[in-house]
CSV table of N, CA and C in Angstrom, one decimal:
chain,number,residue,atom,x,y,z
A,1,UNK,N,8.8,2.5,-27.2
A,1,UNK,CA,8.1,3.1,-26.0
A,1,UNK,C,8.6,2.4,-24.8
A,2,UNK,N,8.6,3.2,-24.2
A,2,UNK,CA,9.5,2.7,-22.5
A,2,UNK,C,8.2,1.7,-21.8
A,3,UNK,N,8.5,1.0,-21.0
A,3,UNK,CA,7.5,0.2,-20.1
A,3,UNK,C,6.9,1.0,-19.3
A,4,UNK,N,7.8,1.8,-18.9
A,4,UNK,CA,7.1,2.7,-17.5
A,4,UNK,C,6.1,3.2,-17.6
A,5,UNK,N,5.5,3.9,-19.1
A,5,UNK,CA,4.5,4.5,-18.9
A,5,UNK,C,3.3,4.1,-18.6
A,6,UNK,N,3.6,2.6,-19.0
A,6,UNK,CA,2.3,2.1,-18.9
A,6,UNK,C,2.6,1.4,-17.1
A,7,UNK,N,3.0,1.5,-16.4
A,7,UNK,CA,3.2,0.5,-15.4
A,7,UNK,C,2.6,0.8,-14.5
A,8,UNK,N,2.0,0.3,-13.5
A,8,UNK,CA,1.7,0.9,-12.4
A,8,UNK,C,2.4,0.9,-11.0
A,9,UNK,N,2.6,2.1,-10.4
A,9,UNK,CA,3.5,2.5,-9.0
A,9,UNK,C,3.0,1.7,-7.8
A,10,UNK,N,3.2,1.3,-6.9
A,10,UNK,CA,2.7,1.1,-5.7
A,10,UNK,C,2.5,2.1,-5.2
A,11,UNK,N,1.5,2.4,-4.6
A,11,UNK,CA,1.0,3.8,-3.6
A,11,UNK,C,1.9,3.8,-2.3
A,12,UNK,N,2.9,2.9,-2.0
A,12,UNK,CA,3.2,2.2,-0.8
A,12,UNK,C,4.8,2.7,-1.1
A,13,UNK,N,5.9,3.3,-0.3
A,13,UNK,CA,6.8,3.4,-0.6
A,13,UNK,C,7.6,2.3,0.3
A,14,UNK,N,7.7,0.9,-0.6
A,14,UNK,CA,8.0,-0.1,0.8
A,14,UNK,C,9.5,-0.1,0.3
A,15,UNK,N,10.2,-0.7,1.3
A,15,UNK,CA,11.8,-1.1,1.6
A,15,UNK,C,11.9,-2.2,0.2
A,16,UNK,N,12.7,-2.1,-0.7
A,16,UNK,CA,13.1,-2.9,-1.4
A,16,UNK,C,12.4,-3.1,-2.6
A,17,UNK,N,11.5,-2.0,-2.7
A,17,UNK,CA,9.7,-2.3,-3.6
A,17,UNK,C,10.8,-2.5,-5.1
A,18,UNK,N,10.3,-2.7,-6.1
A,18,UNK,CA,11.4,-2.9,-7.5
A,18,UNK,C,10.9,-2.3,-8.5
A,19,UNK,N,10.0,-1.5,-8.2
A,19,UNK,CA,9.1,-0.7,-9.3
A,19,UNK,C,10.5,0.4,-10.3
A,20,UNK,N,11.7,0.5,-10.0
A,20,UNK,CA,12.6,1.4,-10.3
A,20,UNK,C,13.4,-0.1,-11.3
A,21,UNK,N,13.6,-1.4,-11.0
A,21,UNK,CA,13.9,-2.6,-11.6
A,21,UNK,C,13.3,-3.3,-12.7
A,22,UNK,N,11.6,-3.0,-12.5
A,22,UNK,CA,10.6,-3.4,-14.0
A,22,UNK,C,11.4,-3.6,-14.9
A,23,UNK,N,11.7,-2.2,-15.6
A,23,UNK,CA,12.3,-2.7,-17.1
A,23,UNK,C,13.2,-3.8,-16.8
A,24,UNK,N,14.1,-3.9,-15.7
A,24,UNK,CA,15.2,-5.1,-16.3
A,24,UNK,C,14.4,-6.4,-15.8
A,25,UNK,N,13.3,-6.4,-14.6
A,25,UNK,CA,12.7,-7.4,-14.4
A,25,UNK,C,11.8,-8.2,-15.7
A,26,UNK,N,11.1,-7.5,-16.1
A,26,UNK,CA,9.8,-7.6,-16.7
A,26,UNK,C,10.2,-8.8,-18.2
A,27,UNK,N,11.5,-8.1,-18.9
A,27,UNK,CA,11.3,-8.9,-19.8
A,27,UNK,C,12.1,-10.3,-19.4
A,28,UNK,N,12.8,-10.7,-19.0
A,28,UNK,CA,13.3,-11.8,-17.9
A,28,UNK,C,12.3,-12.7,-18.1
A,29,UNK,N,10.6,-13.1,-17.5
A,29,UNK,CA,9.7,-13.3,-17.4
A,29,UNK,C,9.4,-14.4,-18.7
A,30,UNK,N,8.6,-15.3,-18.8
A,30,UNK,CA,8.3,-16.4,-20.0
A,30,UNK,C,7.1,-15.3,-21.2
A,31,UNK,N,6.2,-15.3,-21.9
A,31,UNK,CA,5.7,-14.7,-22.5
A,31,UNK,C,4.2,-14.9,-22.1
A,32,UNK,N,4.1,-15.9,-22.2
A,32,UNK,CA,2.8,-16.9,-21.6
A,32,UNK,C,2.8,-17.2,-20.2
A,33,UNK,N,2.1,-16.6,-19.1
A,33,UNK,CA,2.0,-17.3,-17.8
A,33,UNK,C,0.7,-17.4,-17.1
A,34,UNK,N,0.4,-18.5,-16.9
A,34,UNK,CA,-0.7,-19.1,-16.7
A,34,UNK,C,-1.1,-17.9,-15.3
A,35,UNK,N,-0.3,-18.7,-14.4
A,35,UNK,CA,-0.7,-18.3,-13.0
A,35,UNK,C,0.7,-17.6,-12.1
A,36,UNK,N,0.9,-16.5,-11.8
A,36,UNK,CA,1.9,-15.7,-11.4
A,36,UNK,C,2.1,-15.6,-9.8
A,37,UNK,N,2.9,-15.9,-9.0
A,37,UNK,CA,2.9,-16.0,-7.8
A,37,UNK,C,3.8,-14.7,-7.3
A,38,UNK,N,3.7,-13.4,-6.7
A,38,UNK,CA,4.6,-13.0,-6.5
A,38,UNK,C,4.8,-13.2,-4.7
A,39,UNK,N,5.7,-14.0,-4.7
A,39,UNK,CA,5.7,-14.4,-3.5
A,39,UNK,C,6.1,-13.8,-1.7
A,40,UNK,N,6.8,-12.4,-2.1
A,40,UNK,CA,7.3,-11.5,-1.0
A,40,UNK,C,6.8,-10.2,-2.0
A,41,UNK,N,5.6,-9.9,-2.2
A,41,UNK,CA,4.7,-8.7,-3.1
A,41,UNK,C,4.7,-7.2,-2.5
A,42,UNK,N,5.1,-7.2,-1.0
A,42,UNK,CA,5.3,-5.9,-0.5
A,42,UNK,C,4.4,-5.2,-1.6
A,43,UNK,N,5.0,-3.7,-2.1
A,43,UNK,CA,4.2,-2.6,-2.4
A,43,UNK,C,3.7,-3.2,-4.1
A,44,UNK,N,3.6,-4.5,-4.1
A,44,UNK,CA,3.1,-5.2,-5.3
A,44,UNK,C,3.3,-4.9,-6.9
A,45,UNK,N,4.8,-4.4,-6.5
A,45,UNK,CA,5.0,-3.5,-8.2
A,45,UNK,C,5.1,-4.7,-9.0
A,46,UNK,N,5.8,-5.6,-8.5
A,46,UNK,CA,6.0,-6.6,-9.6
A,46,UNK,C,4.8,-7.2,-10.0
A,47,UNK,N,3.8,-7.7,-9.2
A,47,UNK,CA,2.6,-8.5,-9.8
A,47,UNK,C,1.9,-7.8,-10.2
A,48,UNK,N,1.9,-6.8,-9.8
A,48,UNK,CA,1.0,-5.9,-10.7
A,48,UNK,C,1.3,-5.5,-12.3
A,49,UNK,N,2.5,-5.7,-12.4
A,49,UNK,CA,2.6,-5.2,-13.9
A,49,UNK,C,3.1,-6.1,-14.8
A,50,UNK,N,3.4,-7.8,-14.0
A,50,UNK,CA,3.4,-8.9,-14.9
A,50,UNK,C,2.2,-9.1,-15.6
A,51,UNK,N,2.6,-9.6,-17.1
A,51,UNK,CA,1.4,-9.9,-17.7
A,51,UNK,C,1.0,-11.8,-17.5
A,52,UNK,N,0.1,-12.0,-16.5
A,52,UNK,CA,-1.0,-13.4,-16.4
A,52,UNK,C,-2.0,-13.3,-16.3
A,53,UNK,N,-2.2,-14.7,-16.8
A,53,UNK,CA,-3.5,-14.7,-16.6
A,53,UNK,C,-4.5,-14.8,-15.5
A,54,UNK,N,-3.4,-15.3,-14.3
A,54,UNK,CA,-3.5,-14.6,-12.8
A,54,UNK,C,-2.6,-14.9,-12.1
A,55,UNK,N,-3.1,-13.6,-11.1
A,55,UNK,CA,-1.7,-12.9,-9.9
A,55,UNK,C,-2.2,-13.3,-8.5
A,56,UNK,N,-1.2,-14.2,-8.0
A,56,UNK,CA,-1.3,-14.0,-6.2
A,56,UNK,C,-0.4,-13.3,-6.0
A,57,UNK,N,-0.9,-12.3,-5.1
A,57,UNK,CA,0.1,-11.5,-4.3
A,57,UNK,C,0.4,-11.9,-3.0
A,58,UNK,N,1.8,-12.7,-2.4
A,58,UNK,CA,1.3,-12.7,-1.0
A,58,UNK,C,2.4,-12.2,-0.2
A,59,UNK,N,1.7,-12.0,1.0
A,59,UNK,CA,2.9,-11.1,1.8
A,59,UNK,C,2.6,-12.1,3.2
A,60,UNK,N,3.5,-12.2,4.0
A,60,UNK,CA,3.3,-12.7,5.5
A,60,UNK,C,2.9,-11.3,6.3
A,61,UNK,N,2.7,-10.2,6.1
A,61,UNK,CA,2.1,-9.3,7.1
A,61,UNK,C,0.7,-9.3,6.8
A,62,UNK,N,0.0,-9.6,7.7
A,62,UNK,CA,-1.8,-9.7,7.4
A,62,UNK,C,-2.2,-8.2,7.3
A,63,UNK,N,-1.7,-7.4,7.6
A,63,UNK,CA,-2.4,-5.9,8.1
A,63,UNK,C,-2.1,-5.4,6.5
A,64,UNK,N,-0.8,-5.6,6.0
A,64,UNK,CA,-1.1,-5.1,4.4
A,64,UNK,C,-1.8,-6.0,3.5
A,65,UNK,N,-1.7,-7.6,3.6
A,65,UNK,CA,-2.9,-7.9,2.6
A,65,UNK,C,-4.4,-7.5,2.7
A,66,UNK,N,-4.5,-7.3,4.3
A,66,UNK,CA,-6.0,-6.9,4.6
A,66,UNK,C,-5.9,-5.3,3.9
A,67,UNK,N,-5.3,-4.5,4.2
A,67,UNK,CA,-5.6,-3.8,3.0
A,67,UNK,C,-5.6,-3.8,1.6
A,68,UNK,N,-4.8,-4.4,1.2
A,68,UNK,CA,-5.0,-4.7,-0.4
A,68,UNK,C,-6.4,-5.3,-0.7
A,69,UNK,N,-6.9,-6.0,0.1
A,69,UNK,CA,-8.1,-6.8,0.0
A,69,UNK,C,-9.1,-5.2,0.3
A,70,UNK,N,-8.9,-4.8,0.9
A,70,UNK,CA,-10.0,-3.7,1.6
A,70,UNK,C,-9.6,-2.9,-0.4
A,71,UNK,N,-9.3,-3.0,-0.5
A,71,UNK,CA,-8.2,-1.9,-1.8
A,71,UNK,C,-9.3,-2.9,-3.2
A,72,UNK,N,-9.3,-4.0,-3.3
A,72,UNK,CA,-9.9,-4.5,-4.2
A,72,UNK,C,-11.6,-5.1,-3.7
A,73,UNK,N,-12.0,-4.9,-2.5
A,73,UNK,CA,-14.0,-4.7,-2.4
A,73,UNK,C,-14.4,-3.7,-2.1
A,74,UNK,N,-13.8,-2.7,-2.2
A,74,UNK,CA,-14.5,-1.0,-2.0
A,74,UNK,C,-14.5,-0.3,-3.3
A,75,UNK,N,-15.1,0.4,-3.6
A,75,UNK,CA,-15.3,1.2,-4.4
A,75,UNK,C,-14.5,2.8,-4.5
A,76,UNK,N,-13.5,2.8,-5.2
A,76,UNK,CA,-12.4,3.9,-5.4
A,76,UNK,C,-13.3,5.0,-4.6
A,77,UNK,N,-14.5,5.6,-4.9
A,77,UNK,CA,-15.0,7.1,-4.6
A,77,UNK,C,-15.0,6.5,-2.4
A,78,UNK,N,-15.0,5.2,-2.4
A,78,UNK,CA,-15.6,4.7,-1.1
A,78,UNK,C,-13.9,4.9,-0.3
A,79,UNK,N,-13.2,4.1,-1.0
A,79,UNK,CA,-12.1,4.1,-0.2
A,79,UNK,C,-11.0,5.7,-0.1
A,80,UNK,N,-11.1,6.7,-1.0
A,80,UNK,CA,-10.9,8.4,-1.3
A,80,UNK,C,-11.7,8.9,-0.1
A,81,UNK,N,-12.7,8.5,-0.3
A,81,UNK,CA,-14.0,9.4,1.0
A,81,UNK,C,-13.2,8.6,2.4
A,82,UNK,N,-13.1,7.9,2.6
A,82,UNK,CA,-12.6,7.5,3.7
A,82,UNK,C,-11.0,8.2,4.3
A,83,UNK,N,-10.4,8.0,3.4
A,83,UNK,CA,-8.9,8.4,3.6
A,83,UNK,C,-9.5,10.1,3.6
A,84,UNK,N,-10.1,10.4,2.8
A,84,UNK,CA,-9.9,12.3,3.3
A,84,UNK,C,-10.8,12.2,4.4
A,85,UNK,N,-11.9,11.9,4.7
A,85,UNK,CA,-12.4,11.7,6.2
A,85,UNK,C,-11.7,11.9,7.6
A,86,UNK,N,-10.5,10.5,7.4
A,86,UNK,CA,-9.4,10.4,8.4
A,86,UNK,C,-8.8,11.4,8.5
A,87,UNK,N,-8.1,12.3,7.3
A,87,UNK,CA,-7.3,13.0,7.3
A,87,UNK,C,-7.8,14.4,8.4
A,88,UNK,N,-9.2,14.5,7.9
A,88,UNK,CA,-9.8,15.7,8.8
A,88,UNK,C,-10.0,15.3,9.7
A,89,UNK,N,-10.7,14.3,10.4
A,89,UNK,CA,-10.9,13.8,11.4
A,89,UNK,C,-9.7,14.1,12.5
A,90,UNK,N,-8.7,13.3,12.2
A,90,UNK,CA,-7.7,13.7,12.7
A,90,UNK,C,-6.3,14.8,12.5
A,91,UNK,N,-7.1,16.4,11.8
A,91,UNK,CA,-6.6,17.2,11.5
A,91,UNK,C,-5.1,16.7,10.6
A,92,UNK,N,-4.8,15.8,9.8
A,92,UNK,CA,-3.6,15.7,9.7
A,92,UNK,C,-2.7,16.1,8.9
A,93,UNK,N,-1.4,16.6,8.9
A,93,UNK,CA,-1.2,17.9,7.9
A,93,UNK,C,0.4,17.5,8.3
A,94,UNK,N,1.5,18.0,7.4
A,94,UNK,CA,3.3,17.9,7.3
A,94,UNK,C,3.6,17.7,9.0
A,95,UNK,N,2.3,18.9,9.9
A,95,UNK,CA,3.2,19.4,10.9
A,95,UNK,C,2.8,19.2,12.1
A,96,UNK,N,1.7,18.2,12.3
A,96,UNK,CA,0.7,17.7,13.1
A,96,UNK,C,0.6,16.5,13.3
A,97,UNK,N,1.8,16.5,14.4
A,97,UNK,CA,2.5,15.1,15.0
A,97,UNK,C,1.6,14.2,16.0
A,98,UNK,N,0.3,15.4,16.1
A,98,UNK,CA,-0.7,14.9,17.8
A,98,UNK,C,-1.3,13.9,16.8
A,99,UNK,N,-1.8,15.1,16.0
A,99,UNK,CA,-2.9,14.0,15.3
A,99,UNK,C,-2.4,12.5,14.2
A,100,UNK,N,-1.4,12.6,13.9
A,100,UNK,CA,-0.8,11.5,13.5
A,100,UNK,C,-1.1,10.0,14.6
A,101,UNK,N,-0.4,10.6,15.8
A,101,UNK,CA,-0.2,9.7,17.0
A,101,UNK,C,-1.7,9.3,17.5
A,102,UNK,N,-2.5,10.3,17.5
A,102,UNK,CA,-4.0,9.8,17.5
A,102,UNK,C,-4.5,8.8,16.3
A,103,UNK,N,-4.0,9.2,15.5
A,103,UNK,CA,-4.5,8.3,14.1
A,103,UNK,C,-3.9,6.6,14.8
A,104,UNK,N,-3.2,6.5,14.8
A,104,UNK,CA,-2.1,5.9,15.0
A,104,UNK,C,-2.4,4.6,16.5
A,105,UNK,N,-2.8,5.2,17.2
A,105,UNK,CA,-3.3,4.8,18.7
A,105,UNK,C,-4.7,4.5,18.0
A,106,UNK,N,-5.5,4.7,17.3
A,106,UNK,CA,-7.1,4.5,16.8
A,106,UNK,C,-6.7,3.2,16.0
A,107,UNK,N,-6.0,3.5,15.4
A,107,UNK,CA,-5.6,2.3,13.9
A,107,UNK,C,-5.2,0.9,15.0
A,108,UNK,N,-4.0,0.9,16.0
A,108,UNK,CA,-3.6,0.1,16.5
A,108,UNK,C,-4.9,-0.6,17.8
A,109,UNK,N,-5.8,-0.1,17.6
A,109,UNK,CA,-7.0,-0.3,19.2
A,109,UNK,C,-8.2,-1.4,17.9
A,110,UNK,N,-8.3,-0.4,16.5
A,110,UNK,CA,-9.3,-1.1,15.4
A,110,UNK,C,-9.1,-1.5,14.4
A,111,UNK,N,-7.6,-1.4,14.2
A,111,UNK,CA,-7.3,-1.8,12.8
A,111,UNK,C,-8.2,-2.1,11.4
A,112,UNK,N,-8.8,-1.2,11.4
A,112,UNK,CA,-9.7,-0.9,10.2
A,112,UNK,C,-8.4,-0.8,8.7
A,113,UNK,N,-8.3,-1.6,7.9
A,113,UNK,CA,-7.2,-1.5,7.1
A,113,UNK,C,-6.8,-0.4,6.2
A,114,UNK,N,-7.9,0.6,5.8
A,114,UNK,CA,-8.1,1.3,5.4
A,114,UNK,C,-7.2,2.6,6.2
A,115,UNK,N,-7.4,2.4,7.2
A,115,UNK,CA,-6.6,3.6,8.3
A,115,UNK,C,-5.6,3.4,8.4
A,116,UNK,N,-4.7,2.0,8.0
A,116,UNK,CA,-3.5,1.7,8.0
A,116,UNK,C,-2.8,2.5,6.8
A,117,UNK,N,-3.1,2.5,5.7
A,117,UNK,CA,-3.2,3.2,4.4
A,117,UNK,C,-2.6,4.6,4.5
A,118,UNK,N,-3.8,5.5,5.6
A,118,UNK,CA,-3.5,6.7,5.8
A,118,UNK,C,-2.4,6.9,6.6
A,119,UNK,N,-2.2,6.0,8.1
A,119,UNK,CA,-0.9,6.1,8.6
A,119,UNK,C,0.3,6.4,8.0
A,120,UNK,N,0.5,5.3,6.9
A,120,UNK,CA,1.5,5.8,6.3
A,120,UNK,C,1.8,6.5,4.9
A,121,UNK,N,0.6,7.2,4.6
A,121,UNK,CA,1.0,8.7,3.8
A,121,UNK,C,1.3,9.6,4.6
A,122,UNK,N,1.5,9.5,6.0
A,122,UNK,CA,1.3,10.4,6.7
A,122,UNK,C,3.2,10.1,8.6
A,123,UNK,N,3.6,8.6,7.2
A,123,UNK,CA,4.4,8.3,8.8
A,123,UNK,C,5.8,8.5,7.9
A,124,UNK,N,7.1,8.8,8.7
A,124,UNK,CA,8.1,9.0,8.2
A,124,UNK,C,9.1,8.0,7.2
A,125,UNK,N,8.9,8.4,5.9
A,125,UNK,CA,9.6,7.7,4.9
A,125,UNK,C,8.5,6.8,4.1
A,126,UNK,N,6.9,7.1,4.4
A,126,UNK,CA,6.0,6.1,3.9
A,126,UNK,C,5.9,4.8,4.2
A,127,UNK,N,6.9,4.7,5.2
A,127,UNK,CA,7.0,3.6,5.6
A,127,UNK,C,6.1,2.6,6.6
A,128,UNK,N,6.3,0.9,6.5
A,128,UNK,CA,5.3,0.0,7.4
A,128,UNK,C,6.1,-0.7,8.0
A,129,UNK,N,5.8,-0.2,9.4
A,129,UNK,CA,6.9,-1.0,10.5
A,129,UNK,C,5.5,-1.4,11.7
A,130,UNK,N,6.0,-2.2,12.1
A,130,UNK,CA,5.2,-3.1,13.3
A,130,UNK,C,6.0,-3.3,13.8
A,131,UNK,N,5.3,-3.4,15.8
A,131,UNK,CA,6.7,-4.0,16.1
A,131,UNK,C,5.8,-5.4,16.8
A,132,UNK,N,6.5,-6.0,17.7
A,132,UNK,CA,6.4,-7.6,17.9
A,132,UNK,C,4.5,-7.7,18.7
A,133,UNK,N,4.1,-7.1,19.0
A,133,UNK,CA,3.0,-6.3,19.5
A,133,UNK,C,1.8,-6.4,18.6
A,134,UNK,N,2.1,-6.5,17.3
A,134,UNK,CA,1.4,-6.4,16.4
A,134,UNK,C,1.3,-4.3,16.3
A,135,UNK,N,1.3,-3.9,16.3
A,135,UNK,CA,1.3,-2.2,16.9
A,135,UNK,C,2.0,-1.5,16.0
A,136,UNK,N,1.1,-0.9,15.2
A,136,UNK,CA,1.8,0.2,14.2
A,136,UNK,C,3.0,1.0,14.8
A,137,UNK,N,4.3,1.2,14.2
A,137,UNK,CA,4.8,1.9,15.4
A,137,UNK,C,5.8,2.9,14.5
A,138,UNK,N,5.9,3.3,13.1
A,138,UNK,CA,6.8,4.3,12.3
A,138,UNK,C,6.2,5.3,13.0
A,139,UNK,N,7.6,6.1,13.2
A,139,UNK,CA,6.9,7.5,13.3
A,139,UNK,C,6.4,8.4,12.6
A,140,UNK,N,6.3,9.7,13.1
A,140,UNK,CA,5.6,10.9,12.0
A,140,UNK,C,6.8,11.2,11.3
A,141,UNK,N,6.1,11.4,10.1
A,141,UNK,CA,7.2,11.9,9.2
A,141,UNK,C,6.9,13.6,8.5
A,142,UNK,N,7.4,14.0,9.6
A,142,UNK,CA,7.0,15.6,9.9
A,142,UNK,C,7.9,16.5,8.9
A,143,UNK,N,6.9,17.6,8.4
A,143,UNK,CA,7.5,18.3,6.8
A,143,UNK,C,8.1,17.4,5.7
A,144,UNK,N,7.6,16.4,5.8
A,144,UNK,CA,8.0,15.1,4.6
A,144,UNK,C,6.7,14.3,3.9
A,145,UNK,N,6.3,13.9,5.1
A,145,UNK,CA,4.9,12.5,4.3
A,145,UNK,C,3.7,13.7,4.3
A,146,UNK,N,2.7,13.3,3.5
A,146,UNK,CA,1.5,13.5,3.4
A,146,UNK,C,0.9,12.5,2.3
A,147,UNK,N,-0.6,12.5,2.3
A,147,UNK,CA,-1.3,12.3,1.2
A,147,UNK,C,-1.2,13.0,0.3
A,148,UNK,N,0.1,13.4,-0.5
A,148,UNK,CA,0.0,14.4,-1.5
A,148,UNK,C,-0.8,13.9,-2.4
A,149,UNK,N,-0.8,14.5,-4.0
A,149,UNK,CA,-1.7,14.4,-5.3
A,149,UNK,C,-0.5,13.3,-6.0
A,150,UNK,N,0.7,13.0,-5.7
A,150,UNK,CA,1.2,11.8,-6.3
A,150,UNK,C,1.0,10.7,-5.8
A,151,UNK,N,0.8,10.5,-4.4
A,151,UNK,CA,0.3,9.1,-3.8
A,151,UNK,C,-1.7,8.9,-4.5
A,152,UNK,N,-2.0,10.1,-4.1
A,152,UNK,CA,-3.1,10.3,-4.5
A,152,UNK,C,-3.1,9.4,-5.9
A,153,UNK,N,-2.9,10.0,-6.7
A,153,UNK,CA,-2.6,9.4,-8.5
A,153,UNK,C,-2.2,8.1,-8.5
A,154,UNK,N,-1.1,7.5,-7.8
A,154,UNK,CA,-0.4,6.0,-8.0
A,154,UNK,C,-1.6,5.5,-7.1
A,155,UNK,N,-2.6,6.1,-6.0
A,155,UNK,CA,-3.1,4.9,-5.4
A,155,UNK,C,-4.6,4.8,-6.3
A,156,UNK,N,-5.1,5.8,-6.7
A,156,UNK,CA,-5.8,5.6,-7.9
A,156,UNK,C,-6.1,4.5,-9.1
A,157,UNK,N,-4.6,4.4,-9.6
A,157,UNK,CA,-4.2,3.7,-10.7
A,157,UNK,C,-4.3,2.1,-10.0
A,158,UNK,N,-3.8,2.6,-8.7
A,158,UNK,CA,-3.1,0.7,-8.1
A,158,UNK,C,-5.0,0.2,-8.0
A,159,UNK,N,-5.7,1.2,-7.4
A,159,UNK,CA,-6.9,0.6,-7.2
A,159,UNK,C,-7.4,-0.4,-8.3
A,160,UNK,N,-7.6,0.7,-9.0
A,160,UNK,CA,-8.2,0.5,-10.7
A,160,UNK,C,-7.7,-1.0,-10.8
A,161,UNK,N,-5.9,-1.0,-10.9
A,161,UNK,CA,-5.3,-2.3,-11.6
A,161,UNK,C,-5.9,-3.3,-10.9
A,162,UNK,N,-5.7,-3.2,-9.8
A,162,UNK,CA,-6.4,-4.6,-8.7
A,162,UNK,C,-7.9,-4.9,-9.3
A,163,UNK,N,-8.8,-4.1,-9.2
A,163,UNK,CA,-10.1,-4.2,-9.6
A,163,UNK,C,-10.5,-5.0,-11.0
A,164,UNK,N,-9.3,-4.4,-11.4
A,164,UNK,CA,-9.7,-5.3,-13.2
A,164,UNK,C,-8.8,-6.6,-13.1
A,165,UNK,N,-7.8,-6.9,-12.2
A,165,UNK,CA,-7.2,-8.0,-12.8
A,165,UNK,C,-7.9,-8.8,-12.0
A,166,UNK,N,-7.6,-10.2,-12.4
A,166,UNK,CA,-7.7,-11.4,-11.6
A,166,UNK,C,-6.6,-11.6,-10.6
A,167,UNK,N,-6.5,-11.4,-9.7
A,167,UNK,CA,-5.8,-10.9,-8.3
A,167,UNK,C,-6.0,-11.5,-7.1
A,168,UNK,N,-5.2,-12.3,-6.8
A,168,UNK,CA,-5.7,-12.4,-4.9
A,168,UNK,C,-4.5,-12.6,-4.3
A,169,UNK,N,-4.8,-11.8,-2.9
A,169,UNK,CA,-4.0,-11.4,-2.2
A,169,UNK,C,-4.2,-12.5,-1.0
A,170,UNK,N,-2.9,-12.9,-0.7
A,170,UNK,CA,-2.9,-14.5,0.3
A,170,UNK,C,-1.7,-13.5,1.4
A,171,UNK,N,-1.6,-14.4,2.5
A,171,UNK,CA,-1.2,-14.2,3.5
A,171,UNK,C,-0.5,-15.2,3.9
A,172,UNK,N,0.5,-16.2,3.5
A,172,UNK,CA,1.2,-17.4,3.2
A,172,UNK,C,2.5,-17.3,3.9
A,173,UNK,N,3.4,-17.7,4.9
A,173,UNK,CA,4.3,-17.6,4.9
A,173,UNK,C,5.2,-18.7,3.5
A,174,UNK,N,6.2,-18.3,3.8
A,174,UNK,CA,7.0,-18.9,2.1
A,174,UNK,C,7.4,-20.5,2.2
């Protein structure tokens, strides 16, 4: 049986993520590991699907561990209802660039982490750029991003995994 099936995707389509590398990563790895550090965790494919007995995930951008963390004390039906909320709230759809940039200008004024999430199902390439500002700043990724039913699915599963493992998400530079 392949690894993949069982693995879990990042909901996050980040620059360099290695969720496509697992198989050659994974068995590399000791058999037994106490405590697993993945130290640059971006869209967390790797600590997520090492097996320890526990996982820090840490990233030096605070706005994605605070969501990861928002991602492991909410309750899947809580953090779903929120993301389709936003989405109507601010009409947001392939082709509806206003309401993105409204999303977008709201996220950067409250940074609710949760809204950071939706930004980018919704910013061009899935991508999480900031610029020196601290200021969400990817663009719209128009007739391309959405919250489809496969982000939908992978962020499902990512929730779940977080929830059940022993997991903490730090904010560390290296």
């Amino acid at each position: 049986e392949k690894l993949s099936s069982k693995q879990i995707k990042s909901p996050l389509n980040y620059i360099g993520g290695k969720h496509k590398l697992l198989e050659q990563i994974l068995p590399l790895f000791p058999k037994q590991i106490s405590t697993f550090v993945d130290l640059f965790a971006g869209g967390c494919n790797v600590g997520l699907n090492v097996k320890a007995e526990k996982v820090i995930c840490n990233d030096n951008l605070k706005f994605l561990v605070e969501m990861y963390q928002e991602f492991q004390k909410n309750s899947l039906s809580e953090i779903l209802q929120h993301i389709d909320n936003q989405i109507t709230t601010f009409e947001l759809s392939l082709t509806n660039e206003e309401g993105y940039k409204r999303l977008r200008e709201y996220y950067n004024t409250h940074k609710n982490p949760l809204d950071l999430f939706v930004l980018v199902a919704f910013s061009f390439n899935h991508q999480i750029r900031f610029n020196n500002s601290h200021e969400f700043n990817n663009p719209f990724g128009r007739e391309r991003s959405s919250f489809n039913d496969t982000m939908r699915a992978n962020l499902i599963k990512f929730v779940r995994k977080i929830q059940a493992l022993n997991v903490e998400f730090t904010c560390f530079d290296f």
